[in-house]
Coordinates of C-alpha atoms in Angstrom, one line a residue:
Chain J
X1 CA -0.3 0.0 0.3
X2 CA 2.7 2.1 1.0
X3 CA 4.5 1.5 -1.7
X4 CA 2.0 2.0 -4.5
X5 CA 3.6 4.4 -6.4
X6 CA -0.2 5.7 -7.8
X7 CA -1.3 5.7 -4.4
X8 CA 1.0 8.4 -3.0
X9 CA -0.7 10.7 -5.7
X10 CA -4.3 10.2 -5.2
X11 CA -5.6 13.1 -3.0
X12 CA -6.8 12.0 0.4
X13 CA -8.3 14.3 1.7
X14 CA -11.5 13.1 3.6
X15 CA -9.0 11.1 5.2
X16 CA -7.3 13.4 7.1
X17 CA -10.3 15.4 8.5
X18 CA -12.2 12.0 9.2
X19 CA -9.0 11.3 11.0
X20 CA -9.1 14.7 12.9
X21 CA -12.6 14.4 13.3
X22 CA -12.2 10.9 15.0
X23 CA -9.4 12.4 17.3
X24 CA -11.6 15.3 18.3
X25 CA -14.4 12.7 18.9
X26 CA -12.3 11.1 21.4
X27 CA -11.4 14.3 23.4
X28 CA -14.8 14.6 23.9
X29 CA -15.0 11.3 25.1
X30 CA -12.5 12.0 27.3
X31 CA -13.6 15.2 28.8
X32 CA -17.3 13.3 29.2
X33 CA -15.8 11.1 31.3
X34 CA -13.7 13.4 33.5
X35 CA -16.9 15.5 34.1
X36 CA -18.7 12.1 34.7
X37 CA -16.4 11.3 37.6
X38 CA -16.5 14.5 39.8
X39 CA -19.5 12.9 40.8
X40 CA -17.5 9.7 42.5
X41 CA -15.3 9.9 45.0
X42 CA -14.4 6.8 46.7
X43 CA -10.6 5.8 45.6
X44 CA -11.8 3.0 43.6
X45 CA -14.3 4.9 41.4
X46 CA -11.7 7.4 41.2
X47 CA -9.2 4.8 40.0
X48 CA -12.0 2.9 37.8
X49 CA -12.5 6.2 35.8
X50 CA -8.7 7.0 35.8
X51 CA -8.0 3.6 34.0
X52 CA -10.9 4.3 31.8
X53 CA -9.9 7.5 30.6
X54 CA -6.5 6.1 29.9
X55 CA -8.1 3.6 27.9
X56 CA -9.5 6.6 26.1
X57 CA -6.0 8.4 25.8
X58 CA -4.2 5.4 24.5
X59 CA -7.1 5.3 21.5
X60 CA -5.9 8.8 21.0
X61 CA -2.5 8.5 20.4
X62 CA -3.1 5.7 17.8
X63 CA -5.2 8.3 16.1
X64 CA -3.0 10.5 16.3
X65 CA -0.3 7.8 14.9
X66 CA -2.4 7.5 12.2
X67 CA -2.7 11.2 10.9
X68 CA 1.4 10.7 11.2
X69 CA 1.9 7.4 9.1
X70 CA -0.8 9.0 6.7
X71 CA 1.1 12.5 6.3
X72 CA 4.4 10.3 5.3
X73 CA 2.9 8.2 2.4
X74 CA 0.6 10.6 1.3
X75 CA 1.7 13.5 -1.5
X76 CA -1.0 15.7 -1.6
X77 CA -2.8 17.0 1.6
X78 CA -5.6 19.1 1.9
X79 CA -3.8 21.6 4.3
X80 CA 0.4 21.9 4.6
X81 CA 1.5 18.8 6.5
X82 CA 2.6 20.7 9.0
X83 CA -0.7 22.4 10.3
X84 CA -2.3 18.8 9.7
X85 CA 0.8 17.3 12.1
X86 CA 0.0 20.5 14.5
X87 CA -3.8 20.1 14.6
X88 CA -3.3 16.2 15.7
X89 CA -0.8 16.8 18.1
X90 CA -2.5 19.8 19.6
X91 CA -5.6 17.7 20.1
X92 CA -4.0 14.9 21.5
X93 CA -1.8 17.2 24.1
X94 CA -5.4 18.0 25.2
X95 CA -6.2 14.2 25.7
X96 CA -2.8 14.0 27.2
X97 CA -3.8 16.7 30.0
X98 CA -7.4 15.0 30.7
X99 CA -5.2 11.7 31.2
X100 CA -3.6 13.5 33.5
X101 CA -6.0 15.3 35.4
X102 CA -7.7 11.7 35.7
X103 CA -4.5 10.5 37.0
X104 CA -4.0 13.2 39.7
X105 CA -7.2 12.7 41.0
X106 CA -6.6 8.8 41.5
X107 CA -3.3 9.3 42.8
X108 CA -3.2 12.5 45.3
X109 CA -7.1 11.6 46.4
X110 CA -7.8 14.9 47.6
X111 CA -10.9 14.5 50.3
X112 CA -13.3 16.8 48.4
X113 CA -12.8 18.8 44.9
X114 CA -15.7 21.0 45.1
X115 CA -17.9 23.5 43.2
X116 CA -14.5 25.0 41.4
X117 CA -12.9 21.6 40.0
X118 CA -17.0 20.8 38.4
X119 CA -16.6 24.1 36.9
X120 CA -13.4 23.8 35.3
X121 CA -14.7 20.0 34.1
X122 CA -17.4 21.5 32.2
X123 CA -15.3 24.2 30.5
X124 CA -13.0 21.9 29.4
X125 CA -16.3 19.8 28.2
X126 CA -17.3 23.1 26.5
X127 CA -14.0 23.6 24.9
X128 CA -13.8 19.6 23.2
X129 CA -17.2 20.9 21.9
X130 CA -16.0 23.5 20.2
X131 CA -12.7 21.5 18.6
X132 CA -15.1 19.1 17.4
X133 CA -17.5 21.5 15.7
X134 CA -14.2 23.6 14.6
X135 CA -12.7 20.4 12.8
X136 CA -15.9 19.5 11.0
X137 CA -15.4 22.8 9.4
X138 CA -11.9 22.4 8.0
X139 CA -13.2 20.5 4.4
X140 CA -15.4 24.1 4.2
X141 CA -13.5 26.8 6.0
X142 CA -11.5 28.6 3.3
X143 CA -15.4 29.7 1.5
X144 CA -17.0 30.2 4.6
X145 CA -14.4 31.0 7.4
X146 CA -17.1 32.5 9.9
X147 CA -18.1 29.5 11.9
X148 CA -14.2 28.3 12.1
X149 CA -13.8 31.7 13.4
X150 CA -16.6 31.9 16.2
X151 CA -15.6 28.8 17.4
X152 CA -11.6 30.3 17.4
X153 CA -13.7 33.2 19.8
X154 CA -14.9 30.8 21.6
X155 CA -12.0 29.0 22.9
X156 CA -10.4 31.9 23.6
X157 CA -13.2 32.8 25.8
X158 CA -14.3 29.5 27.5
X159 CA -10.2 29.9 28.6
X160 CA -10.7 33.5 30.0
X161 CA -13.1 32.5 32.1
X162 CA -11.6 29.3 33.4
X163 CA -8.8 31.3 34.6
X164 CA -11.1 33.5 36.6
X165 CA -12.9 30.5 38.1
X166 CA -9.2 29.1 38.6
X167 CA -7.6 31.9 40.3
X168 CA -10.4 32.9 42.7
X169 CA -10.1 29.1 43.8
X170 CA -6.7 29.2 44.6
X171 CA -6.6 32.0 46.3
X172 CA -9.4 31.2 48.3
X173 CA -7.6 28.0 48.8
X174 CA -4.8 29.6 50.5
X175 CA -6.6 32.3 52.5
X176 CA -8.7 29.2 54.0
X177 CA -8.0 25.9 54.2
X178 CA -5.3 24.8 56.6
X179 CA -4.2 21.7 56.4
X180 CA -1.4 21.7 54.2
X181 CA -1.3 17.8 52.3
X182 CA -4.8 18.9 51.3
X183 CA -3.9 22.2 50.1
X184 CA -1.0 20.8 48.0
X185 CA -3.5 17.7 46.9
X186 CA -6.0 19.9 45.4
X187 CA -3.6 22.3 44.4
X188 CA -2.3 19.9 42.2
X189 CA -5.5 18.9 40.7
X190 CA -6.6 21.8 40.1
X191 CA -3.1 23.1 38.3
X192 CA -3.5 20.4 36.0
X193 CA -7.5 20.9 35.0
X194 CA -6.2 24.9 34.4
X195 CA -3.2 23.6 32.5
X196 CA -5.7 21.5 30.3
X197 CA -8.0 24.5 29.9
X198 CA -4.8 26.2 28.0
X199 CA -4.2 23.5 26.0
X200 CA -7.5 23.5 24.3
X201 CA -7.0 27.5 24.0
X202 CA -3.7 26.4 22.0
X203 CA -6.2 24.4 19.8
X204 CA -7.6 27.3 19.0
X205 CA -4.6 29.3 18.2
X206 CA -3.8 26.8 15.7
X207 CA -7.2 27.0 14.0
X208 CA -6.7 30.4 14.2
X209 CA -3.3 30.3 12.5
X210 CA -5.0 28.2 9.7
X211 CA -7.3 30.8 9.2
X212 CA -4.8 33.9 8.8
X213 CA -2.7 31.1 6.4
X214 CA -5.8 29.8 4.0
X215 CA -8.7 32.6 3.9
Chain I
X1 CA -3.5 44.0 0.9
X2 CA -2.6 40.8 1.8
X3 CA -4.1 39.9 -1.9
X4 CA -1.5 42.2 -4.0
X5 CA 0.5 40.0 -6.4
X6 CA 2.9 42.9 -6.4
X7 CA 3.2 43.2 -2.2
X8 CA 4.3 39.9 -1.9
X9 CA 7.8 40.0 -3.6
X10 CA 8.7 43.3 -1.9
X11 CA 11.3 42.8 0.8
X12 CA 9.9 44.1 4.1
X13 CA 12.8 43.6 5.9
X14 CA 12.6 46.7 8.3
X15 CA 8.8 45.4 9.1
X16 CA 10.0 42.1 11.0
X17 CA 13.1 43.9 12.4
X18 CA 10.3 46.6 14.1
X19 CA 7.9 44.1 15.1
X20 CA 10.7 41.8 16.8
X21 CA 12.4 45.6 18.7
X22 CA 8.9 46.4 19.4
X23 CA 8.0 42.9 21.1
X24 CA 11.5 43.1 23.1
X25 CA 10.3 46.3 24.4
X26 CA 7.5 45.0 25.6
X27 CA 9.4 42.0 27.6
X28 CA 11.3 44.8 29.0
X29 CA 7.8 46.8 30.1
X30 CA 6.5 43.5 31.7
X31 CA 10.0 42.9 33.3
X32 CA 10.3 46.1 34.8
X33 CA 6.5 46.2 36.3
X34 CA 7.4 42.6 37.4
X35 CA 10.5 44.5 39.2
X36 CA 8.8 47.4 40.1
X37 CA 5.6 45.3 41.7
X38 CA 7.8 43.6 44.2
X39 CA 8.1 47.0 46.2
X40 CA 4.5 46.1 46.7
X41 CA 3.4 43.7 48.8
X42 CA -0.8 44.3 49.9
X43 CA -3.1 41.8 48.1
X44 CA -4.7 44.8 46.0
X45 CA -1.2 46.1 45.1
X46 CA -0.7 42.5 44.0
X47 CA -3.9 41.9 42.1
X48 CA -3.7 45.9 40.4
X49 CA 0.0 44.3 39.1
X50 CA -0.8 41.1 37.6
X51 CA -3.9 43.1 36.2
X52 CA -1.0 46.0 34.6
X53 CA 1.2 42.8 33.2
X54 CA -1.7 41.0 32.1
X55 CA -2.4 43.5 30.1
X56 CA 1.1 44.3 28.9
X57 CA 0.7 40.4 27.7
X58 CA -2.1 40.5 25.7
X59 CA -0.3 43.5 23.5
X60 CA 2.4 41.0 23.7
X61 CA 0.5 38.6 22.1
X62 CA -1.0 40.4 19.7
X63 CA 2.6 41.6 18.4
X64 CA 3.8 37.9 17.9
X65 CA 0.5 37.1 16.0
X66 CA 1.5 40.0 13.6
X67 CA 4.8 38.6 13.1
X68 CA 3.1 35.6 11.9
X69 CA 0.5 37.3 9.8
X70 CA 3.4 38.9 8.0
X71 CA 5.0 35.3 7.7
X72 CA 2.7 34.0 5.8
X73 CA 1.6 37.2 3.2
X74 CA 5.5 38.1 2.6
X75 CA 7.4 36.4 0.1
X76 CA 11.2 37.3 0.8
X77 CA 11.8 37.4 4.6
X78 CA 15.5 39.0 5.9
X79 CA 15.9 35.9 7.5
X80 CA 14.2 32.2 6.8
X81 CA 10.7 32.6 8.1
X82 CA 11.0 29.7 10.5
X83 CA 13.7 31.3 12.6
X84 CA 11.7 34.9 12.6
X85 CA 9.3 32.5 14.0
X86 CA 11.5 31.1 16.5
X87 CA 12.9 34.4 17.7
X88 CA 9.2 35.9 17.9
X89 CA 7.6 32.9 20.1
X90 CA 10.8 32.5 21.9
X91 CA 10.3 36.5 23.1
X92 CA 6.3 36.1 23.4
X93 CA 7.3 33.2 26.1
X94 CA 9.2 35.4 28.5
X95 CA 6.6 37.8 28.2
X96 CA 3.9 34.5 29.3
X97 CA 6.3 33.4 31.8
X98 CA 6.4 37.0 33.7
X99 CA 2.4 37.4 33.4
X100 CA 2.6 33.8 35.1
X101 CA 4.8 35.4 37.5
X102 CA 2.7 37.9 38.6
X103 CA -0.3 35.6 38.1
X104 CA 1.3 33.4 41.2
X105 CA 2.4 36.4 43.3
X106 CA -1.2 37.4 43.3
X107 CA -3.2 34.1 43.9
X108 CA -0.8 32.8 45.8
X109 CA -0.1 35.8 47.9
X110 CA 3.1 35.0 50.5
X111 CA 3.4 36.9 52.9
X112 CA 7.2 38.0 51.8
X113 CA 9.0 37.1 49.1
X114 CA 12.4 38.6 50.6
X115 CA 15.4 39.6 48.5
X116 CA 16.1 36.5 46.9
X117 CA 12.8 37.2 44.5
X118 CA 14.2 40.9 43.8
X119 CA 17.5 39.6 42.6
X120 CA 15.8 37.0 40.4
X121 CA 13.9 40.4 39.3
X122 CA 17.0 42.1 38.3
X123 CA 18.0 39.5 36.7
X124 CA 14.9 38.8 34.1
X125 CA 14.8 43.2 33.7
X126 CA 18.9 42.6 32.4
X127 CA 17.8 39.7 30.6
X128 CA 15.1 41.6 29.1
X129 CA 17.3 44.2 28.3
X130 CA 20.2 41.7 26.6
X131 CA 17.1 40.9 24.5
X132 CA 16.2 44.2 23.4
X133 CA 20.0 45.5 22.3
X134 CA 20.4 41.9 20.5
X135 CA 17.3 42.2 18.9
X136 CA 18.3 45.9 17.5
X137 CA 21.7 44.0 16.0
X138 CA 19.5 41.7 14.0
X139 CA 19.9 44.3 11.1
X140 CA 23.4 44.4 11.0
X141 CA 25.0 40.8 12.7
X142 CA 25.9 39.3 9.4
X143 CA 28.9 41.8 9.4
X144 CA 29.7 42.3 12.8
X145 CA 28.2 39.9 14.8
X146 CA 30.6 40.7 17.7
X147 CA 27.8 42.8 19.4
X148 CA 25.2 39.7 19.3
X149 CA 27.6 37.1 20.4
X150 CA 28.3 39.6 23.4
X151 CA 24.6 39.5 24.2
X152 CA 24.4 35.9 24.1
X153 CA 27.0 35.2 26.5
X154 CA 25.4 38.1 28.8
X155 CA 22.0 35.9 28.7
X156 CA 23.9 32.7 29.4
X157 CA 25.7 34.1 32.3
X158 CA 22.6 35.8 34.1
X159 CA 20.7 32.6 33.8
X160 CA 24.0 30.9 35.7
X161 CA 24.0 33.3 38.3
X162 CA 20.1 33.4 38.4
X163 CA 20.4 29.5 39.1
X164 CA 22.9 30.0 41.9
X165 CA 20.5 32.7 43.7
X166 CA 17.2 30.3 43.0
X167 CA 19.0 27.2 44.3
X168 CA 20.6 28.4 47.3
X169 CA 17.5 30.3 48.5
X170 CA 15.4 27.4 47.9
X171 CA 18.0 25.3 50.2
X172 CA 17.8 27.7 52.7
X173 CA 14.1 27.9 52.6
X174 CA 13.3 24.4 53.3
X175 CA 15.9 23.9 55.9
X176 CA 14.5 27.1 57.6
X177 CA 10.5 27.6 57.2
X178 CA 8.5 25.7 59.4
X179 CA 5.4 26.8 58.1
X180 CA 4.4 24.1 55.1
X181 CA 1.6 26.5 53.1
X182 CA 3.8 29.5 53.5
X183 CA 6.6 27.0 51.6
X184 CA 4.4 26.4 49.1
X185 CA 3.4 29.6 48.2
X186 CA 6.7 30.7 48.0
X187 CA 8.0 27.6 45.7
X188 CA 5.5 28.2 43.5
X189 CA 6.7 32.1 43.1
X190 CA 10.2 31.1 43.0
X191 CA 9.9 28.3 40.5
X192 CA 8.4 30.4 38.0
X193 CA 11.0 33.1 38.7
X194 CA 13.6 30.7 37.7
X195 CA 11.4 29.4 35.1
X196 CA 11.4 32.8 33.5
X197 CA 15.4 33.1 33.7
X198 CA 15.3 30.1 31.9
X199 CA 13.2 30.8 28.8
X200 CA 15.0 34.2 28.2
X201 CA 18.5 31.9 28.0
X202 CA 16.3 29.7 25.8
X203 CA 16.4 33.2 23.3
X204 CA 19.7 33.4 23.8
X205 CA 20.5 30.2 22.2
X206 CA 18.2 31.1 19.2
X207 CA 20.2 34.3 18.7
X208 CA 23.4 31.3 18.9
X209 CA 21.8 29.4 16.1
X210 CA 21.6 32.7 14.0
X211 CA 24.8 33.5 14.2
X212 CA 26.2 29.8 13.5
X213 CA 23.9 29.7 10.1
X214 CA 24.2 33.6 8.8
X215 CA 27.7 34.3 9.9
Chain U
X1 CA 36.0 24.4 6.7
X2 CA 32.7 25.9 6.7
X3 CA 33.0 27.7 3.7
X4 CA 35.0 25.0 1.3
X5 CA 32.8 24.8 -0.9
X6 CA 33.7 21.1 -2.1
X7 CA 33.3 19.9 1.8
X8 CA 29.3 20.7 1.5
X9 CA 28.6 18.3 -1.0
X10 CA 30.6 15.5 0.6
X11 CA 28.6 13.0 2.3
X12 CA 29.2 13.0 6.4
X13 CA 27.2 10.4 7.2
X14 CA 29.3 9.0 9.9
X15 CA 29.8 12.0 11.1
X16 CA 26.3 12.5 12.5
X17 CA 25.8 8.6 14.1
X18 CA 28.9 9.2 15.5
X19 CA 28.0 12.4 17.2
X20 CA 24.5 10.9 18.1
X21 CA 26.3 8.0 19.6
X22 CA 28.3 10.2 21.4
X23 CA 25.3 12.1 23.1
X24 CA 23.7 8.4 23.9
X25 CA 26.5 7.9 25.7
X26 CA 26.9 11.1 27.5
X27 CA 22.9 10.2 28.4
X28 CA 24.0 6.9 29.9
X29 CA 27.0 8.4 31.8
X30 CA 24.7 11.1 33.7
X31 CA 21.6 8.1 34.2
X32 CA 24.4 6.2 35.7
X33 CA 25.6 8.6 37.8
X34 CA 22.1 9.7 39.2
X35 CA 21.6 5.5 40.1
X36 CA 24.9 5.8 41.9
X37 CA 23.9 8.8 43.8
X38 CA 20.9 7.1 45.4
X39 CA 23.3 5.1 47.9
X40 CA 24.6 8.5 48.8
X41 CA 22.4 11.0 51.0
X42 CA 24.5 13.6 53.3
X43 CA 23.8 17.0 51.9
X44 CA 27.8 17.1 50.7
X45 CA 27.4 14.0 49.1
X46 CA 24.4 15.2 47.4
X47 CA 25.9 18.4 46.1
X48 CA 28.6 16.7 44.4
X49 CA 26.8 14.3 42.5
X50 CA 24.5 17.1 41.5
X51 CA 28.2 18.9 40.5
X52 CA 29.3 15.9 38.5
X53 CA 25.9 15.6 36.6
X54 CA 25.7 19.1 35.7
X55 CA 29.1 18.8 34.0
X56 CA 28.1 15.6 32.3
X57 CA 25.0 17.7 31.4
X58 CA 27.4 20.3 29.6
X59 CA 29.0 17.9 27.6
X60 CA 25.8 16.8 26.6
X61 CA 25.0 20.4 25.5
X62 CA 28.1 20.6 23.6
X63 CA 27.5 17.8 21.7
X64 CA 24.1 18.7 20.7
X65 CA 25.1 21.9 19.4
X66 CA 27.8 20.2 17.0
X67 CA 25.0 18.5 15.7
X68 CA 23.1 21.8 14.9
X69 CA 26.5 22.9 13.5
X70 CA 27.0 19.8 11.4
X71 CA 23.5 20.1 9.9
X72 CA 23.8 23.6 9.1
X73 CA 27.1 23.0 6.8
X74 CA 26.3 20.0 5.6
X75 CA 24.4 19.0 2.2
X76 CA 23.8 15.7 2.2
X77 CA 22.1 14.2 6.0
X78 CA 21.8 10.3 6.1
X79 CA 18.3 11.2 7.5
X80 CA 16.5 14.9 6.4
X81 CA 17.8 17.2 8.7
X82 CA 14.4 17.6 11.0
X83 CA 14.9 14.1 12.3
X84 CA 18.7 14.2 13.3
X85 CA 17.5 17.7 14.7
X86 CA 15.0 16.0 16.8
X87 CA 16.8 13.0 17.8
X88 CA 19.8 15.0 19.1
X89 CA 16.8 17.6 21.3
X90 CA 15.2 14.5 22.0
X91 CA 18.6 13.0 23.7
X92 CA 19.2 16.1 24.9
X93 CA 15.9 16.7 27.1
X94 CA 16.6 13.6 28.5
X95 CA 19.6 14.5 29.9
X96 CA 18.5 17.6 31.4
X97 CA 15.7 16.0 33.3
X98 CA 18.3 13.7 34.9
X99 CA 20.4 16.9 35.7
X100 CA 16.8 18.8 37.1
X101 CA 16.7 15.3 39.1
X102 CA 19.9 15.7 40.5
X103 CA 19.0 19.8 41.3
X104 CA 16.2 18.8 43.2
X105 CA 17.4 16.6 45.0
X106 CA 20.2 18.6 46.3
X107 CA 17.8 21.3 46.9
X108 CA 15.4 19.6 48.5
X109 CA 17.0 16.9 50.3
X110 CA 14.5 14.6 51.6
X111 CA 15.2 12.7 54.6
X112 CA 14.9 9.5 52.7
X113 CA 14.0 8.9 49.1
X114 CA 13.4 5.2 49.5
X115 CA 13.2 1.9 47.2
X116 CA 10.8 3.6 44.6
X117 CA 13.1 6.5 43.8
X118 CA 15.7 3.8 43.3
X119 CA 13.4 1.7 41.4
X120 CA 12.9 5.1 39.0
X121 CA 16.5 5.2 38.7
X122 CA 16.8 1.7 37.2
X123 CA 14.1 2.2 34.7
X124 CA 16.2 5.4 33.5
X125 CA 19.2 3.6 33.3
X126 CA 17.9 0.5 31.1
X127 CA 15.8 3.5 29.0
X128 CA 19.4 5.2 28.3
X129 CA 20.5 1.8 27.7
X130 CA 17.8 1.4 24.9
X131 CA 18.6 4.4 23.4
X132 CA 22.5 3.9 23.0
X133 CA 21.5 0.1 21.7
X134 CA 19.2 2.2 19.3
X135 CA 21.1 4.9 18.1
X136 CA 23.5 1.8 17.0
X137 CA 21.1 0.8 14.5
X138 CA 20.6 4.4 12.6
X139 CA 23.5 3.1 10.2
X140 CA 21.8 -0.2 9.4
X141 CA 17.7 0.3 10.2
X142 CA 16.8 0.8 6.5
X143 CA 17.6 -2.7 5.8
X144 CA 16.8 -4.3 9.2
X145 CA 14.8 -2.5 11.0
X146 CA 13.8 -5.7 13.8
X147 CA 16.2 -4.3 16.5
X148 CA 15.3 -0.4 16.5
X149 CA 11.7 -1.9 16.9
X150 CA 12.2 -3.5 19.7
X151 CA 14.0 -0.9 21.0
X152 CA 11.4 1.4 20.7
X153 CA 9.1 -1.1 22.4
X154 CA 11.0 -1.2 25.2
X155 CA 11.3 1.8 25.8
X156 CA 7.5 1.8 26.2
X157 CA 7.4 -0.9 28.5
X158 CA 9.7 0.6 30.8
X159 CA 7.6 3.9 31.0
X160 CA 4.9 2.1 31.6
X161 CA 6.3 0.1 34.3
X162 CA 7.8 3.4 36.0
X163 CA 4.6 5.1 35.7
X164 CA 2.9 2.1 37.8
X165 CA 5.9 2.6 40.9
X166 CA 5.5 6.2 40.7
X167 CA 1.6 6.4 41.1
X168 CA 1.6 3.7 43.7
X169 CA 4.5 5.2 45.8
X170 CA 2.6 8.9 45.4
X171 CA -1.2 7.7 46.7
X172 CA 1.2 5.8 49.4
X173 CA 3.2 8.8 50.4
X174 CA -0.1 10.8 49.9
X175 CA -1.5 8.3 52.8
X176 CA 1.2 7.6 55.0
X177 CA 3.2 10.4 55.3
X178 CA 2.3 13.3 57.6
X179 CA 4.9 15.9 57.5
X180 CA 3.7 17.9 54.7
X181 CA 6.7 19.6 53.8
X182 CA 8.9 16.3 53.5
X183 CA 5.4 15.2 50.9
X184 CA 6.3 18.4 48.9
X185 CA 10.1 17.7 49.0
X186 CA 9.7 14.2 47.7
X187 CA 7.0 14.9 45.2
X188 CA 8.8 17.6 43.8
X189 CA 12.2 14.6 43.3
X190 CA 9.5 12.1 42.3
X191 CA 8.1 14.0 39.6
X192 CA 10.9 14.8 37.7
X193 CA 12.1 11.4 37.8
X194 CA 9.2 10.2 36.5
X195 CA 9.3 13.6 34.1
X196 CA 12.5 12.2 32.7
X197 CA 11.4 8.5 32.1
X198 CA 8.6 10.4 29.8
X199 CA 11.3 11.8 28.0
X200 CA 13.2 8.8 27.6
X201 CA 9.9 7.5 25.7
X202 CA 9.8 10.7 24.0
X203 CA 13.0 9.6 22.5
X204 CA 11.3 6.1 21.7
X205 CA 8.3 7.7 19.6
X206 CA 11.0 9.7 17.4
X207 CA 12.9 6.3 16.6
X208 CA 9.5 5.0 15.9
X209 CA 8.6 7.9 13.5
X210 CA 12.3 7.0 11.5
X211 CA 10.7 3.4 11.2
X212 CA 7.2 4.7 9.4
X213 CA 9.5 7.2 7.2
X214 CA 12.4 5.2 6.0
X215 CA 11.3 1.6 6.4

């Protein structure tokens, strides 16, 4: 297959777009599972959710790798290969962050994560949603970039809101909580949730660059 | 403008250099504001300084994005586009780190940051200064690289000195301070200050690569 | 030398491979020194080992920089220049992580790091070993990729095992240790050891991409 001379010149546009859509859906699944896990606080449940999300993350890795493989063996790509690569790695990074959140919840096992953690999870879900919809625009955004532009703005806004929630929460945590070990546990988890919203916004920046470059 | 065929072939060298100088000046402004903030320790003042620096950081983002836009629409660039891009991202990363320092001072709000934090801020200011001067050399360094080489050496030395200050400080902090929560607050801020000096040295490495490549 | 017109067209394949082997051996040296340091727990000994490893890391920097220099001045390279560059940076990153582990042991100076830290060091040694052997395959893997493929699998497995050790350890640490300051010290060191095993696995991913691309 890879060595078929003819094959290398056949445009495989739909393949790349459908792989990226697949990857975005895996991110959505990871984000939804993380949000769901917030309602389950026993160590056993937390471990189960971590294993679930880890399995989702591995599927993400495979799809991201498939994109790389395709890039190596395809001659004509629908966007420059560095752009497809950046997008796949960017989405994969968000999935890795979600996995890292679940891992930290499992290994640090803080007593209660509270409302702010749930809120951050909801932001991550909304960002995953935006990324799914944005990826669906890739085939058509050159003719009509309005929708894609809208998702970029939304990703930027969501991250800003998440920042505010995170900053206010950490401020209060360090003012009010007196148990240093509990503070460390909660901080490690919340930092990773916030880092995940950043990683999602980074995908927004990659998408914005596509508009600058191709429209 | 972007679609003007003719325009794409006109060398826009001064534009790139002046954008990079603008970005370096924004870094200088951020570093100076951070250093100034060290003298103001009430939560209100810290929040005000964080907001100030956040606004500076946003201007930096805009200029870094302008560089990207220019790269996409300019045919002949004074240095390879990956080099201009690396330099702009590198300087932007330092500005992001400065912003992150101000954010951590604001949300962790440690009682006293002490002399070591002030020293690290002075190193960051000196590094920002070096970067400004180095960027001013970009138009002429191929003929006369001595000055640029000097700034690279200076950036390397400053980072080494900052490392020593940071390491000695953390060692003492963990030996002497007994309040675990205060330790965590101070550590989070000092780690970010040190990371900022690293990010500035990384710009030095990018500049050094320019000398290797073009001289 | 650099300006010799003729020189730029002479393939320098062995040079790149021997530089990468040299870099991998420096990683091995750093990993072995870190493992050895685990048996020495006084602050003075820890500082001595940190200085030793820092010196090794500087040699690594120099070799990584030599690779960059060669890439700039060589016209025909045995692998695409971005691949050689990725590999050299990847190995250099692992060395940096080992250095960062030694630094954290020195500045946080936790009472006892225990068996889990020693185990992680052994994983890092084994990973360094794999990377050395993998780099030795670079000249021949296009004809016979089996050995290189095996090292990639091994790097992946080692990182997975290291993850399990790390996660179990942190879980227990936060359940059992009551001294918050000691927890912070140990966590900072163990996180960096785990990050080092990740960085080594990342080299495995770069090597795996070479197989996809060239075989």
